[in-house]
PDB file of C-alpha atoms in Angstrom:
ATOM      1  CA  UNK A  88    -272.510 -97.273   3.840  1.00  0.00           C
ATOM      2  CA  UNK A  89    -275.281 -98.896   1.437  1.00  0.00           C
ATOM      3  CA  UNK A  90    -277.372 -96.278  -0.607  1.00  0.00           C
ATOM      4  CA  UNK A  91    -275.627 -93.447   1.115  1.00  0.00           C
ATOM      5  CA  UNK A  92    -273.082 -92.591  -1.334  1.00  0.00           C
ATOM      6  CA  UNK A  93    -272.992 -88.516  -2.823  1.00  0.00           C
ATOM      7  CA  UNK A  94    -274.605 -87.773  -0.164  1.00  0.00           C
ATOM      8  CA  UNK A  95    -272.690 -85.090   2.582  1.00  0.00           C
ATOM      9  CA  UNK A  96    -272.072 -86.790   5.565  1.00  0.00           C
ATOM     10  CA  UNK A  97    -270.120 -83.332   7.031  1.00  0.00           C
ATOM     11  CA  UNK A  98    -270.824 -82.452  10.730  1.00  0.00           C
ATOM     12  CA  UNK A  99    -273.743 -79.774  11.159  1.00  0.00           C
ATOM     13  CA  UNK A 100    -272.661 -76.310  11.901  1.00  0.00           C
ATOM     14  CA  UNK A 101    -274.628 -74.384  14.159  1.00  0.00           C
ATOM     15  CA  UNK A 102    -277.868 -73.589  13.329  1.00  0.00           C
ATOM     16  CA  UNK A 103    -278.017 -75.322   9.531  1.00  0.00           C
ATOM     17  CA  UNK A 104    -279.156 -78.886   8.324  1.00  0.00           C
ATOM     18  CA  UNK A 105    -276.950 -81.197   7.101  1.00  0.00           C
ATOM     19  CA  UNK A 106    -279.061 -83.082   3.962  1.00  0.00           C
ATOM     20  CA  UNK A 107    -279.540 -86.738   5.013  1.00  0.00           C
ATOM     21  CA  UNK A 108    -280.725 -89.870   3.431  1.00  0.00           C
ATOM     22  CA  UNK A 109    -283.921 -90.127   1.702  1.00  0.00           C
ATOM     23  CA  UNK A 110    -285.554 -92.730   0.216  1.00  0.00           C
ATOM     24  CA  UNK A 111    -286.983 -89.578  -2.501  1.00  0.00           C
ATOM     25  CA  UNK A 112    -284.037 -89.085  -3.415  1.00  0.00           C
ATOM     26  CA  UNK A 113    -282.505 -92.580  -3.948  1.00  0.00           C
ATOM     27  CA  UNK A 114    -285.534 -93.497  -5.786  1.00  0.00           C
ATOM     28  CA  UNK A 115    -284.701 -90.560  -7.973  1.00  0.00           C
ATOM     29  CA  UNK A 116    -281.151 -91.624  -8.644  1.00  0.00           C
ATOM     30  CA  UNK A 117    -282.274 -95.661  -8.776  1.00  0.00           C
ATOM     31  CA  UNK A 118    -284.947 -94.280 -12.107  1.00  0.00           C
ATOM     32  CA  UNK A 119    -281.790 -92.133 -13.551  1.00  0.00           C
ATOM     33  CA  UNK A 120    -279.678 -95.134 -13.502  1.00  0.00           C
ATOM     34  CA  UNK A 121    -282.380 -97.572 -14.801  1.00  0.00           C
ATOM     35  CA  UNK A 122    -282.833 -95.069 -17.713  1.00  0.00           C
ATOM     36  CA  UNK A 123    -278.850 -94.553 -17.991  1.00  0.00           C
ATOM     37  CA  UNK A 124    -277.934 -98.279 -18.221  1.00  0.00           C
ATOM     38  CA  UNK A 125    -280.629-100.332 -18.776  1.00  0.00           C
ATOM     39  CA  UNK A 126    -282.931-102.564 -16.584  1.00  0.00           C
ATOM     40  CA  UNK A 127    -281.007-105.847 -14.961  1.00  0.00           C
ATOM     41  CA  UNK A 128    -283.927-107.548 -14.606  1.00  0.00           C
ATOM     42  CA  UNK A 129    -284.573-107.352 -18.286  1.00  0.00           C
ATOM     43  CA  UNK A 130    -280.992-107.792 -19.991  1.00  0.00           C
ATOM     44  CA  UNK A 131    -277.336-107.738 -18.889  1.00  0.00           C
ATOM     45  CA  UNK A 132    -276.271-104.308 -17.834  1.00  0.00           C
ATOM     46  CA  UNK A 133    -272.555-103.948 -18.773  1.00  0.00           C
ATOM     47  CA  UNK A 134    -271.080-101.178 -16.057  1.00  0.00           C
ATOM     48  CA  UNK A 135    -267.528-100.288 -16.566  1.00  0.00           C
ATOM     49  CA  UNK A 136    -265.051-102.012 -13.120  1.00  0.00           C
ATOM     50  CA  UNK A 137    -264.636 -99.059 -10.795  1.00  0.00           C
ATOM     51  CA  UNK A 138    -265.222 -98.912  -7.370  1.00  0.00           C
ATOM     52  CA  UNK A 139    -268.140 -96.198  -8.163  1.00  0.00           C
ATOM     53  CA  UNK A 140    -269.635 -98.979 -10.408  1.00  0.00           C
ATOM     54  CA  UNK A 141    -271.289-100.685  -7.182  1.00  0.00           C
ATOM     55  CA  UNK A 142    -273.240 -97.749  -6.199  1.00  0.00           C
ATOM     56  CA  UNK A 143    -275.387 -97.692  -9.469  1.00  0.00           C
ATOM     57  CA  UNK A 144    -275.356-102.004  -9.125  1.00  0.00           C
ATOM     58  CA  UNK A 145    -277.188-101.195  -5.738  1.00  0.00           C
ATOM     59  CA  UNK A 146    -279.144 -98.861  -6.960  1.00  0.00           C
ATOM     60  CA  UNK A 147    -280.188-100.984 -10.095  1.00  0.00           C
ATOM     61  CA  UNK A 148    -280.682-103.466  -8.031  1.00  0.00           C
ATOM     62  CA  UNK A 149    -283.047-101.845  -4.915  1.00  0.00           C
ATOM     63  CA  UNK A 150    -285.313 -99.827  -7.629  1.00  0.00           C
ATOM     64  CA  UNK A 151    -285.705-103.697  -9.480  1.00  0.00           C
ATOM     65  CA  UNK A 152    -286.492-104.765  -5.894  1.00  0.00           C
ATOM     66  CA  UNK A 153    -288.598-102.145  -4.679  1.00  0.00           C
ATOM     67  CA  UNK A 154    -291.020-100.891  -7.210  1.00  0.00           C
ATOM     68  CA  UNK A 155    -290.462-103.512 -10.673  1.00  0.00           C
ATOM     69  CA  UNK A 156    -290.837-106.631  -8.284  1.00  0.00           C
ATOM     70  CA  UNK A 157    -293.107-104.951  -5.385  1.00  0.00           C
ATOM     71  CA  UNK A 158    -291.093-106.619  -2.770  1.00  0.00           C
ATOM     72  CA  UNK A 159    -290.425-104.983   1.039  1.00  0.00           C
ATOM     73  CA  UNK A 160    -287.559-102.996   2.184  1.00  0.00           C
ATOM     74  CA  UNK A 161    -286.300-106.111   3.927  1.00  0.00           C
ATOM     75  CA  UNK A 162    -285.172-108.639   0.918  1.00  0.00           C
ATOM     76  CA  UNK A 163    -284.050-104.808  -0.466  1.00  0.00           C
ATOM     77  CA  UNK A 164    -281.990-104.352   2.002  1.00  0.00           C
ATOM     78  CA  UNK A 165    -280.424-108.081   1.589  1.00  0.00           C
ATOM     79  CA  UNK A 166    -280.125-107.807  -2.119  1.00  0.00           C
ATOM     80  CA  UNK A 167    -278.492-104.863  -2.048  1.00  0.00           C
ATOM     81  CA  UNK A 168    -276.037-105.466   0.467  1.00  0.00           C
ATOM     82  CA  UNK A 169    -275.269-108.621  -1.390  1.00  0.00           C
ATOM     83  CA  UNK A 170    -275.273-107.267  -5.097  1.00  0.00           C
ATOM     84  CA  UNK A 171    -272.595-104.472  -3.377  1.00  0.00           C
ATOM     85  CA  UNK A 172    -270.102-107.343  -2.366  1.00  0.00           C
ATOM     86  CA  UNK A 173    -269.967-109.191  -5.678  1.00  0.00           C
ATOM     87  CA  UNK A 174    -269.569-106.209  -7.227  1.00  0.00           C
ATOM     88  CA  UNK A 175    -266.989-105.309  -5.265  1.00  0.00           C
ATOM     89  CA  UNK A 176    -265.253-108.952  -5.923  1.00  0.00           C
ATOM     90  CA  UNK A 177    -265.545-108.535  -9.524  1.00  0.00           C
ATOM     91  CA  UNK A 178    -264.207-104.691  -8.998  1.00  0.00           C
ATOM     92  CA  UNK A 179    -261.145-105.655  -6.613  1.00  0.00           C
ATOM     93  CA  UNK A 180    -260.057-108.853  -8.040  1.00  0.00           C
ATOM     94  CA  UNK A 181    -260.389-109.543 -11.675  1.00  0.00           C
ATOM     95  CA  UNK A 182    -258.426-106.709 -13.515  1.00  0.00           C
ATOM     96  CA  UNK A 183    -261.143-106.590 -16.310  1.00  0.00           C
ATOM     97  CA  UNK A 184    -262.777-103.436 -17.885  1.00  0.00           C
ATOM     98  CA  UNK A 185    -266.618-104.296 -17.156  1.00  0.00           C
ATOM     99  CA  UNK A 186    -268.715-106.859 -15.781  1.00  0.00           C
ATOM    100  CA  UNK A 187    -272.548-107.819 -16.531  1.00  0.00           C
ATOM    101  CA  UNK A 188    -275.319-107.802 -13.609  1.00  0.00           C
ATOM    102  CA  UNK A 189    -278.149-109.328 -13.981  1.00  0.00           C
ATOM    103  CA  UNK A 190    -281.580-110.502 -12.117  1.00  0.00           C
ATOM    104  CA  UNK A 191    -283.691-112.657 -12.625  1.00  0.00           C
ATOM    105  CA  UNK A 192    -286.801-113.804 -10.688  1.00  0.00           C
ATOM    106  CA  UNK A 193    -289.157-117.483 -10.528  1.00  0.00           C
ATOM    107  CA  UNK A 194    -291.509-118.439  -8.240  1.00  0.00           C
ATOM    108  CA  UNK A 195    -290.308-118.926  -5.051  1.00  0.00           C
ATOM    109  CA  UNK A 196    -286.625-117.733  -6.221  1.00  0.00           C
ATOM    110  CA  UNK A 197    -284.569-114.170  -6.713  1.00  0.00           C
ATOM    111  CA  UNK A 198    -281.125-114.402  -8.210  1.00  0.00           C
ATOM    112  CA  UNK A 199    -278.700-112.073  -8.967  1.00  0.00           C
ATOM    113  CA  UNK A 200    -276.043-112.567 -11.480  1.00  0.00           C
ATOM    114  CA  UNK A 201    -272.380-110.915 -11.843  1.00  0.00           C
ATOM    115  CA  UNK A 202    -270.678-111.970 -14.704  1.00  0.00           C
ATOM    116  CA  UNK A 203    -266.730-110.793 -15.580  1.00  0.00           C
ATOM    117  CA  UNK A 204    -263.803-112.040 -17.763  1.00  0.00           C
ATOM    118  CA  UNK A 205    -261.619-113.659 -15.429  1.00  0.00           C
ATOM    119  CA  UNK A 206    -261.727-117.137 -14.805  1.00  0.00           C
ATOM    120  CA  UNK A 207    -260.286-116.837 -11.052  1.00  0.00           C
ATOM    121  CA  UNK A 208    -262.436-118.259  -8.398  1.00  0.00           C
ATOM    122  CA  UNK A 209    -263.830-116.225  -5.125  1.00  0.00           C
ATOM    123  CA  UNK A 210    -261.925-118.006  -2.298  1.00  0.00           C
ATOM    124  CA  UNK A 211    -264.604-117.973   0.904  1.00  0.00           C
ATOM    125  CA  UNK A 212    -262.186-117.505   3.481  1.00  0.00           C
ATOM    126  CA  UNK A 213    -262.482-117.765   7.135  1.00  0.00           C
ATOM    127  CA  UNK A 214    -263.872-114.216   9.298  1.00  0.00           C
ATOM    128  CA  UNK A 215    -262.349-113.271  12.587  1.00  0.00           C
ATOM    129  CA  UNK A 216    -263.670-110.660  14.488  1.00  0.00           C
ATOM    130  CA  UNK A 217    -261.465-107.653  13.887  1.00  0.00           C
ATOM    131  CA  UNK A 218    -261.041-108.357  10.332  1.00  0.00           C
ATOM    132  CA  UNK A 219    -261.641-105.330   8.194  1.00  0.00           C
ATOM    133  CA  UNK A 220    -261.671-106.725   4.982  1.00  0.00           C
ATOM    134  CA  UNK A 221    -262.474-109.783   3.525  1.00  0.00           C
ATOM    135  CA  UNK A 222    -266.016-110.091   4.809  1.00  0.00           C
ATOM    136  CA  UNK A 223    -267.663-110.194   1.350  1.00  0.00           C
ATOM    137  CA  UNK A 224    -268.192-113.979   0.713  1.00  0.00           C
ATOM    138  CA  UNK A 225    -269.212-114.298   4.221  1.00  0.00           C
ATOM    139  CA  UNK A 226    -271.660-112.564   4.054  1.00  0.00           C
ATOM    140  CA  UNK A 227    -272.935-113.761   1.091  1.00  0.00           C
ATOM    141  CA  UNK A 228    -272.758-117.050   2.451  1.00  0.00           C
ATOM    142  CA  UNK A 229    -274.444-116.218   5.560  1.00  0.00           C
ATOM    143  CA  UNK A 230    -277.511-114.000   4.134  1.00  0.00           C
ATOM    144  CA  UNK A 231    -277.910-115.686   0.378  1.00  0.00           C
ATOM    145  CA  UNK A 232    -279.648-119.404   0.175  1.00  0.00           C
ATOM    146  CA  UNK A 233    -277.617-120.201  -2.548  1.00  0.00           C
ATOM    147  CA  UNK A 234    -274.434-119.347  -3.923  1.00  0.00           C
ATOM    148  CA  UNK A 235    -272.106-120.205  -6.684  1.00  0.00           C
ATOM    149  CA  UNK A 236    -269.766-119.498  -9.320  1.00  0.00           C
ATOM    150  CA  UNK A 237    -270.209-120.694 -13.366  1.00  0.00           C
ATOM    151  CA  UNK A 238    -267.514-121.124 -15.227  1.00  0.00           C
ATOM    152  CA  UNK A 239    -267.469-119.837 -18.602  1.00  0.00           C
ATOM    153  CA  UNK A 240    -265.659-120.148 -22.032  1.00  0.00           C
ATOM    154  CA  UNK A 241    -264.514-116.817 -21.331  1.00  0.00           C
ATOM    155  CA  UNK A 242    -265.127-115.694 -17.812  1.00  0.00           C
ATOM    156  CA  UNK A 243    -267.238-116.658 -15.171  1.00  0.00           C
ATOM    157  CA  UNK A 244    -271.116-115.790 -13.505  1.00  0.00           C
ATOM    158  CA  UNK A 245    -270.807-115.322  -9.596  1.00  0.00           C
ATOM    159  CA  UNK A 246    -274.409-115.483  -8.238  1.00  0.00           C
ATOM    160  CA  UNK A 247    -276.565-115.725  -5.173  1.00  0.00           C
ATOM    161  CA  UNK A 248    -280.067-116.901  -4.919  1.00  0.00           C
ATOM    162  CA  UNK A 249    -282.695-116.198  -1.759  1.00  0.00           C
ATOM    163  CA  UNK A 250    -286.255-117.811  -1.423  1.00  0.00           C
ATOM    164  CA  UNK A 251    -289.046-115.272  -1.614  1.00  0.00           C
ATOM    165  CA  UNK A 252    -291.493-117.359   0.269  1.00  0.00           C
ATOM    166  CA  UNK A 253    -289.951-116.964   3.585  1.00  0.00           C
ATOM    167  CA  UNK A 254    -289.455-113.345   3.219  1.00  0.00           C
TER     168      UNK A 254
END
């Protein structure tokens, strides 16, 4: 689940209180990671390609969103979601050792950039209900504005794009 990651999710015995969610504490890990790797919305981060990899790209991302940019939990909450699935692409799919992320904001525009070595193309293949995996580009296709993919001399750029004025 988004932003819920290291966090014990363990039934509550009887009598004690299972630690939960906060946004404290996410905030708190979303500064460590800003400070660890380097601000998206200023440079390329470079994270190494593990699955763990997409919790600090969410993380990056929502503390960008939340207090860099000012914007609401909503667009947040979209962002992150979709930063999460490219990741994941780039994680799953392209066999490489890293991959960049990067934001970037214009008037009127967000977009989010994920950048690896291989020159394969996402395939946005059709959802059916019961499908358990798969869903990524869907979604990004459904939530983002834009989408894309840039090919590159030596990789490609995989990136979405949402409208801030309708937000």
């Amino acid at each position: 689940m988004t932003g819920l990651e290291g966090v014990e999710q363990s039934p509550a015995r009887a009598g004690t209180t299972v630690p939960r969610w906060s946004p404290a504490v996410e905030d708190e890990r979303g500064v460590k990671s800003l400070e660890l790797y380097g601000n998206p919305a200023e440079r390329e981060v470079r994270l190494p390609s593990r699955p763990e990899s997409a919790a600090v790209a969410r993380r990056l991302a929502q503390i960008v969103i939340l207090r860099q940019w000012g914007m609401g939990p909503k667009i947040a909450e979209d962002v992150v979601l979709l930063v999460s699935e490219l990741v994941g692409n780039a994680v799953r799919h392209t066999g490489a050792r890293e991959f960049g992320l990067r934001m970037l904001r214009r008037r009127g525009w967000l977009r989010v950039e994920v950048k690896d070595p291989s020159r394969g193309l996402p395939c946005l293949m059709p959802v059916q209900p019961l499908d358990v995996s798969g869903r990524g580009l869907f979604l990004v296709d459904r939530l983002a504005d834009r989408w894309g993919v840039d090919l590159l001399p030596l990789g490609k750029t995989t990136w979405f794009e949402l409208r801030l004025t309708e937000r």
